[in-house]
Tab-separated table of C-alpha atoms in Angstrom:
chain	number	residue	atom	x	y	z
P	1	GLY	CA	0.017	0.009	-0.022
P	2	LEU	CA	0.784	3.669	0.013
P	3	LYS	CA	2.332	3.706	3.486
P	4	ALA	CA	4.699	0.831	2.721
P	5	ARG	CA	5.952	2.498	-0.458
P	6	ALA	CA	6.435	5.826	1.371
P	7	LYS	CA	8.432	4.128	4.066
P	8	THR	CA	10.817	2.530	1.596
P	9	ALA	CA	11.379	6.021	0.137
P	10	GLY	CA	12.035	7.491	3.572
P	11	ILE	CA	8.839	9.480	3.568
P	12	GLU	CA	6.926	9.969	6.886
P	13	VAL	CA	3.175	9.484	6.508
P	14	ILE	CA	1.057	11.626	8.803
P	15	GLU	CA	-2.449	10.302	8.857
P	16	SER	CA	-5.983	10.981	10.022
P	17	ALA	CA	-7.806	7.815	9.126
P	18	SER	CA	-11.341	9.059	9.857
P	19	ASP	CA	-13.677	11.699	8.626
P	20	ASP	CA	-13.033	13.962	11.692
P	21	ILE	CA	-12.532	17.404	10.227
P	22	ASP	CA	-10.464	18.776	13.159
P	23	ALA	CA	-8.111	15.738	13.101
P	24	ALA	CA	-7.778	16.017	9.316
P	25	GLN	CA	-6.902	19.757	9.443
P	26	GLU	CA	-4.338	19.063	12.158
P	27	ALA	CA	-2.647	16.312	10.123
P	28	ALA	CA	-2.836	18.419	6.907
P	29	ALA	CA	-1.148	21.378	8.599
P	30	LYS	CA	1.860	19.137	9.484
P	31	ALA	CA	2.284	17.607	5.999
P	32	ASP	CA	3.947	18.827	2.833
P	33	ILE	CA	1.031	17.322	0.818
P	34	ALA	CA	-2.374	16.264	2.035
P	35	ILE	CA	-4.076	13.445	0.180
P	36	VAL	CA	-7.777	13.098	0.829
P	37	VAL	CA	-9.514	9.902	-0.348
P	38	ALA	CA	-13.241	10.211	-0.697
P	39	GLY	CA	-15.969	8.317	-2.499
P	40	THR	CA	-19.581	7.461	-2.886
P	41	THR	CA	-21.447	4.274	-3.076
P	42	SER	CA	-23.891	2.774	-5.518
P	43	GLY	CA	-25.754	-0.424	-6.089
P	44	GLU	CA	-26.851	-2.449	-9.011
P	45	SER	CA	-30.337	-1.693	-10.399
P	46	GLN	CA	-30.592	1.358	-8.160
P	47	ASP	CA	-30.085	5.064	-8.891
P	48	ARG	CA	-27.998	7.137	-6.552
P	49	LEU	CA	-30.095	9.641	-4.636
P	50	ASN	CA	-27.678	12.580	-5.383
P	51	LEU	CA	-24.327	13.441	-6.831
P	52	ILE	CA	-22.507	14.285	-3.596
P	53	LEU	CA	-19.707	12.381	-1.890
P	54	ASP	CA	-20.486	10.280	1.181
P	55	ASN	CA	-19.917	11.096	4.820
P	56	ASN	CA	-19.659	14.915	4.474
P	57	ALA	CA	-16.525	14.488	2.317
P	58	ASP	CA	-17.110	17.837	0.564
P	59	GLN	CA	-16.795	19.645	3.905
P	60	LEU	CA	-13.797	17.506	4.854
P	61	ILE	CA	-11.966	18.277	1.584
P	62	ALA	CA	-12.658	22.049	1.834
P	63	ALA	CA	-11.429	22.067	5.414
P	64	VAL	CA	-8.186	20.210	4.619
P	65	ALA	CA	-7.525	22.493	1.668
P	66	THR	CA	-7.571	25.495	4.034
P	67	ALA	CA	-4.992	23.857	6.260
P	68	ALA	CA	-2.703	22.148	3.848
P	69	LYS	CA	0.186	23.494	1.757
P	70	LYS	CA	-0.973	21.357	-1.193
P	71	THR	CA	-4.044	19.116	-1.420
P	72	VAL	CA	-4.628	16.156	-3.663
P	73	VAL	CA	-8.103	14.558	-3.744
P	74	LEU	CA	-8.576	10.934	-4.847
P	75	THR	CA	-12.190	10.101	-5.540
P	76	MET	CA	-13.460	6.542	-5.799
P	77	ILE	CA	-16.816	6.971	-7.530
P	78	PRO	CA	-19.223	5.053	-9.814
P	79	GLY	CA	-19.917	8.047	-12.022
P	80	ALA	CA	-20.427	11.806	-11.927
P	81	VAL	CA	-20.183	13.800	-8.631
P	82	VAL	CA	-20.235	17.460	-7.884
P	83	MET	CA	-16.986	18.933	-6.602
P	84	PRO	CA	-17.724	22.330	-4.949
P	85	TRP	CA	-14.134	22.404	-3.574
P	86	ARG	CA	-12.469	21.872	-6.953
P	87	THR	CA	-10.890	25.354	-7.108
P	88	GLN	CA	-9.459	25.033	-3.583
P	89	VAL	CA	-7.331	21.902	-4.260
P	90	ASP	CA	-4.177	21.332	-6.326
P	91	SER	CA	-5.089	18.045	-7.962
P	92	ILE	CA	-8.020	15.723	-8.419
P	93	ALA	CA	-7.790	12.081	-9.554
P	94	THR	CA	-10.712	9.760	-10.064
P	95	LEU	CA	-10.294	6.047	-9.553
P	96	PHE	CA	-13.808	4.923	-10.501
P	97	LEU	CA	-14.423	1.364	-9.243
P	98	GLY	CA	-11.358	-0.788	-9.440
P	99	GLY	CA	-12.750	-4.008	-7.955
P	100	GLN	CA	-12.290	-5.951	-4.803
P	101	GLU	CA	-8.540	-5.552	-4.568
P	102	THR	CA	-8.645	-1.733	-4.800
P	103	GLY	CA	-8.504	-1.451	-0.950
P	104	THR	CA	-5.206	-3.377	-0.937
P	105	ALA	CA	-3.630	-0.599	-2.956
P	106	PHE	CA	-4.278	1.881	-0.188
């Protein structure tokens, strides 16, 4: 995963592995680059109710962007989403749905 690769390169990973905005801002302020991973869920034969990210991720991303030197957002999504914070971050990458081993990559 990402942490193992960083360790071999001598990079310290500072993390906030939750959706707690205060903890995320604190970690982001200490880092050279903040990477926020966010997503939304979907199901087969069922429309999504809206185009927003799950678990207040939009608020989390905007908050991290105010605290971080640079912010990269990785979205794992099944299709279109709104990104109200898009002008506040330095980079956005979309992973779509990579299958059951996607979590191993992180």
